[in-house]
XYZ file of C-alpha atoms in Angstrom:
340
model
C -44.290 73.101 -47.012
C -48.522 73.007 -45.888
C -48.895 69.953 -47.842
C -46.077 68.430 -46.107
C -47.719 69.161 -42.447
C -51.005 68.093 -43.783
C -49.715 64.781 -44.801
C -48.008 64.254 -41.236
C -51.284 64.983 -39.690
C -52.954 62.576 -41.997
C -49.945 59.711 -41.059
C -50.553 60.384 -37.256
C -54.365 60.050 -37.775
C -53.892 56.788 -39.823
C -51.421 55.709 -37.619
C -54.126 56.201 -34.428
C -56.665 54.470 -36.300
C -54.363 51.538 -36.827
C -54.030 51.260 -32.764
C -57.888 51.792 -32.917
C -58.665 48.351 -35.240
C -55.797 46.354 -33.306
C -57.396 47.182 -30.342
C -60.895 46.393 -31.759
C -59.409 43.102 -32.672
C -59.001 42.052 -29.022
C -62.571 42.782 -28.072
C -64.809 41.674 -31.108
C -62.964 38.418 -32.938
C -62.554 38.730 -36.379
C -64.609 35.993 -38.620
C -62.252 33.318 -39.751
C -62.179 33.188 -43.548
C -62.719 30.097 -45.644
C -60.325 28.221 -47.198
C -62.216 25.480 -48.386
C -61.180 24.292 -51.625
C -58.101 26.197 -51.805
C -54.536 24.694 -52.383
C -52.405 25.053 -49.317
C -48.487 23.773 -49.701
C -47.060 22.947 -46.400
C -42.935 22.282 -46.600
C -42.033 20.345 -43.915
C -45.393 18.351 -43.261
C -44.126 15.060 -42.343
C -43.746 15.692 -38.562
C -44.070 18.212 -35.416
C -45.992 21.350 -36.647
C -46.285 20.600 -40.289
C -48.159 17.631 -39.659
C -50.492 19.562 -37.494
C -50.976 22.309 -40.015
C -51.844 19.904 -42.483
C -54.584 18.393 -40.062
C -55.824 21.736 -39.251
C -56.256 23.123 -42.762
C -57.867 19.636 -43.589
C -60.661 19.970 -40.963
C -61.362 23.218 -42.997
C -61.594 21.523 -46.433
C -58.597 22.682 -47.979
C -56.611 20.976 -50.514
C -53.283 19.759 -49.036
C -50.022 19.699 -50.742
C -47.606 18.134 -48.285
C -43.855 18.273 -48.824
C -40.985 16.792 -46.967
C -37.685 14.974 -47.027
C -38.927 11.982 -45.863
C -41.540 9.934 -47.960
C -42.431 7.681 -45.068
C -43.418 10.507 -42.553
C -45.047 12.299 -45.398
C -47.513 9.530 -46.297
C -48.151 8.961 -42.469
C -49.430 12.722 -42.438
C -51.420 12.153 -45.679
C -53.173 9.261 -44.217
C -53.923 11.283 -41.228
C -55.437 13.970 -43.667
C -57.435 11.279 -45.372
C -59.214 10.042 -42.470
C -60.139 13.686 -41.899
C -61.467 14.059 -45.413
C -63.284 10.709 -44.949
C -64.978 12.294 -41.657
C -66.017 14.930 -43.792
C -67.203 13.118 -46.166
C -70.828 12.619 -45.616
C -73.663 14.511 -47.770
C -75.260 17.581 -46.393
C -78.977 18.382 -46.462
C -79.776 22.020 -47.463
C -82.924 24.071 -48.294
C -83.613 23.436 -52.249
C -84.509 26.380 -54.347
C -88.035 25.745 -54.134
C -88.961 24.922 -50.572
C -87.955 21.337 -50.474
C -84.520 19.525 -49.257
C -81.713 19.375 -51.902
C -78.564 17.152 -51.023
C -75.174 18.522 -51.329
C -72.618 15.861 -53.102
C -69.991 14.674 -50.604
C -67.131 16.551 -49.962
C -64.257 15.435 -52.067
C -60.879 16.840 -51.485
C -57.622 15.507 -52.499
C -54.149 15.121 -50.972
C -50.804 15.089 -52.692
C -47.600 14.338 -51.350
C -44.401 14.997 -52.751
C -40.558 14.609 -51.646
C -38.656 17.664 -51.757
C -35.291 18.673 -49.976
C -36.175 22.408 -49.578
C -32.557 22.664 -48.999
C -32.081 22.192 -52.693
C -33.036 25.009 -54.993
C -33.562 22.625 -57.762
C -35.745 20.422 -55.981
C -37.634 23.332 -55.060
C -38.514 24.593 -58.538
C -39.219 21.142 -59.892
C -40.954 19.959 -57.280
C -43.293 23.150 -57.896
C -43.583 22.749 -61.166
C -44.988 19.311 -60.814
C -47.711 20.997 -58.229
C -48.538 23.494 -60.960
C -48.898 20.945 -63.222
C -50.742 18.249 -61.309
C -52.648 20.156 -58.811
C -52.902 23.853 -59.917
C -52.449 27.187 -58.565
C -51.388 27.294 -55.008
C -53.263 29.904 -52.686
C -51.530 29.347 -49.418
C -47.907 28.628 -48.859
C -46.358 27.568 -45.541
C -42.965 28.070 -44.972
C -42.610 25.628 -41.946
C -39.468 23.640 -42.924
C -36.767 23.833 -40.382
C -33.588 22.316 -38.482
C -31.299 22.643 -36.019
C -27.461 21.495 -35.594
C -27.334 21.209 -32.176
C -23.734 22.425 -31.628
C -21.716 25.536 -30.427
C -20.517 27.268 -33.107
C -16.741 26.066 -32.819
C -17.643 22.588 -32.988
C -20.218 22.789 -35.711
C -19.048 21.583 -38.968
C -19.153 24.118 -41.942
C -21.473 21.711 -43.766
C -24.417 21.937 -40.798
C -24.065 25.663 -40.576
C -24.626 25.830 -44.324
C -27.905 23.584 -44.100
C -29.248 25.186 -41.284
C -28.945 28.677 -43.067
C -30.570 27.028 -46.530
C -33.271 25.108 -45.176
C -34.417 27.585 -42.534
C -33.792 30.769 -44.461
C -33.082 30.655 -48.156
C -35.727 28.084 -48.704
C -37.992 30.611 -48.095
C -36.746 32.552 -51.307
C -37.288 29.847 -53.058
C -40.340 28.142 -52.275
C -41.663 32.116 -52.862
C -40.171 32.512 -56.236
C -41.663 29.691 -57.204
C -45.544 30.495 -55.884
C -45.713 34.034 -56.026
C -45.661 35.082 -59.433
C -49.374 33.307 -59.773
C -50.367 35.035 -56.486
C -49.598 38.629 -57.835
C -51.126 37.625 -60.967
C -54.513 36.938 -59.848
C -53.825 39.380 -56.665
C -54.738 36.561 -53.963
C -52.852 34.304 -51.936
C -51.258 33.934 -48.474
C -47.650 33.059 -47.452
C -47.073 32.271 -44.003
C -43.163 31.907 -42.577
C -43.215 29.749 -39.534
C -40.051 31.452 -37.770
C -39.148 31.268 -34.030
C -38.960 33.896 -31.057
C -35.326 32.994 -31.141
C -35.509 35.105 -34.901
C -37.001 38.088 -32.535
C -34.292 37.669 -30.068
C -31.321 35.242 -29.155
C -29.487 33.162 -26.704
C -26.190 31.336 -26.526
C -24.980 28.312 -28.381
C -27.512 28.409 -31.336
C -25.954 30.746 -33.335
C -26.542 29.375 -37.087
C -30.238 28.497 -35.910
C -30.748 32.140 -34.796
C -29.149 33.833 -37.649
C -31.117 31.781 -39.868
C -34.815 32.811 -38.105
C -33.523 36.452 -38.061
C -33.020 35.887 -41.714
C -36.418 34.611 -42.386
C -38.129 37.380 -40.484
C -36.355 40.009 -42.319
C -37.235 38.225 -45.667
C -40.728 38.096 -44.518
C -41.178 41.552 -43.299
C -39.043 43.156 -46.686
C -41.702 40.861 -48.967
C -44.425 42.300 -46.813
C -43.514 45.532 -47.370
C -42.812 45.007 -51.054
C -46.386 43.568 -51.528
C -47.818 46.758 -49.745
C -45.686 48.788 -52.138
C -47.050 47.289 -55.446
C -50.795 47.632 -53.831
C -51.420 43.924 -53.763
C -54.055 43.776 -51.053
C -55.237 40.620 -51.904
C -51.888 38.974 -51.067
C -51.341 38.280 -47.327
C -48.406 37.436 -44.782
C -48.386 36.141 -41.669
C -45.401 35.809 -39.301
C -45.585 32.597 -36.785
C -43.154 33.367 -33.749
C -43.759 30.288 -30.875
C -41.454 30.249 -28.440
C -39.965 26.865 -27.516
C -42.434 24.572 -28.824
C -42.418 20.736 -27.276
C -41.691 18.921 -30.674
C -38.535 17.075 -29.253
C -36.529 19.582 -31.665
C -34.890 21.537 -28.516
C -35.355 18.184 -26.350
C -33.468 19.135 -22.978
C -33.373 23.033 -23.431
C -34.237 24.393 -19.728
C -34.561 27.526 -18.285
C -34.559 28.462 -14.653
C -36.632 25.656 -12.767
C -38.421 28.266 -10.599
C -39.526 30.273 -13.937
C -40.280 27.322 -15.877
C -43.293 26.542 -14.441
C -44.661 29.748 -15.381
C -42.941 29.913 -18.986
C -43.130 25.845 -19.813
C -42.866 24.651 -23.914
C -45.594 24.928 -25.791
C -48.043 22.083 -26.691
C -47.754 21.856 -30.800
C -51.410 21.675 -30.796
C -51.952 24.950 -28.854
C -49.156 26.619 -30.956
C -50.787 25.372 -34.191
C -54.362 26.335 -33.038
C -53.162 30.249 -32.048
C -51.446 30.114 -35.597
C -54.323 29.104 -37.637
C -56.522 31.854 -35.888
C -54.159 34.391 -37.273
C -53.709 32.979 -40.556
C -57.751 32.547 -40.871
C -57.903 36.179 -39.842
C -55.229 37.630 -41.936
C -53.256 38.600 -38.857
C -49.989 39.764 -39.921
C -47.999 38.360 -37.025
C -48.343 35.970 -34.161
C -46.313 35.327 -30.885
C -46.840 32.298 -28.466
C -47.142 33.319 -26.030
C -48.058 37.004 -25.690
C -44.675 37.543 -23.141
C -42.911 37.122 -26.530
C -44.271 40.642 -27.743
C -43.185 42.028 -24.535
C -39.411 40.455 -24.424
C -39.143 41.501 -28.232
C -40.157 45.079 -27.232
C -37.889 45.361 -24.173
C -34.969 44.272 -26.147
C -35.411 47.053 -28.815
C -35.203 49.827 -25.677
C -33.249 48.362 -22.961
C -29.344 48.413 -22.681
C -27.542 45.190 -23.661
C -26.055 44.751 -20.252
C -29.861 44.947 -18.908
C -30.517 42.305 -21.621
C -27.779 39.929 -20.119
C -29.106 40.468 -16.232
C -32.644 39.514 -17.147
C -30.987 36.749 -19.113
C -29.375 35.408 -16.426
C -32.063 35.970 -13.793
C -34.198 33.568 -15.788
C -31.641 31.238 -17.046
C -32.250 31.980 -20.682
C -28.469 32.935 -21.150
C -27.306 28.964 -20.891
C -31.198 27.314 -21.463
C -29.698 25.612 -24.605
C -26.782 24.011 -23.155
C -28.196 20.916 -21.877
C -29.653 20.303 -25.344
C -26.258 20.833 -26.612
C -24.842 18.128 -24.391
C -27.766 15.383 -25.110
C -27.052 15.802 -28.694
C -23.151 15.688 -28.139
C -23.771 12.905 -26.384
C -26.126 11.244 -28.739
C -23.841 11.418 -31.677
C -20.876 10.440 -29.574
C -22.996 6.877 -28.629
C -23.750 6.646 -32.375
C -19.897 6.970 -33.578
C -19.108 4.435 -30.780
C -21.851 1.973 -32.410
C -20.721 2.679 -35.618
C -17.313 2.036 -34.612
C -17.854 -1.465 -32.859
């Protein structure tokens, strides 16, 4: 009994110390780690946040491996990355070993593109094998690819529900299973899950999307615990949960107009810069903006009816309805054109 009591007090001290260290990071910004020369796989790199992540990692001299289902958009991202590499590709002068000046060879990283449908398990595994063979071991995995059906539950075809679940959640299992074994062997790596605030708390009309993001977060948290239990301290995990990002994915989504100026959609560049800072400082989780942390906490302690009242006040209960209406109208217009 005395041993259990002693261990309990040790746990309390460790918990308090965790609070202290977390608070200290708000005061003293942690130093960002270098990813120069490390191989970084980004899924969904052809547009949106994936493209911006690719550009940020390129500026930090990482070797980029870009995955996307769309070959053309993926190549466009690769060209942007090459341009960044070209801007970095200048000789650097540094002090030589005998007091002279030594010229460092130009920086020559590479970018690789692969067409991959992460919604198909076989495509993920075969593409991962090509990456290992043609590029080498993967150091950083950014699970970013995502889709949204844009239908109310009872109007959504089963195939689209399955597609949303597979791309937004199941694909994380497959990419991780493909690259994690080598990370475990080397005790080195970083896995990033780009989820959503809708994986922490939900809203009406996007049941499939919310379920997929809740699943991705559950997978991420369980894997994080497994790595800790395995004492693989060299492998880091970062969970990215942004509020609505202005990428066009949820175009038309609106909260209450009086509240919207205080909680506008996030600029993609801001979202990615905040995420990069979290990744490069090995931060376990990043919610943008910070109010998402508070909303998630309140959801955990307030009665459900209280949450409903807050949603209605903010206009968050039906915020997706304009988006769903636009998607439905666009689909009807396409069908009408195809029928002409």
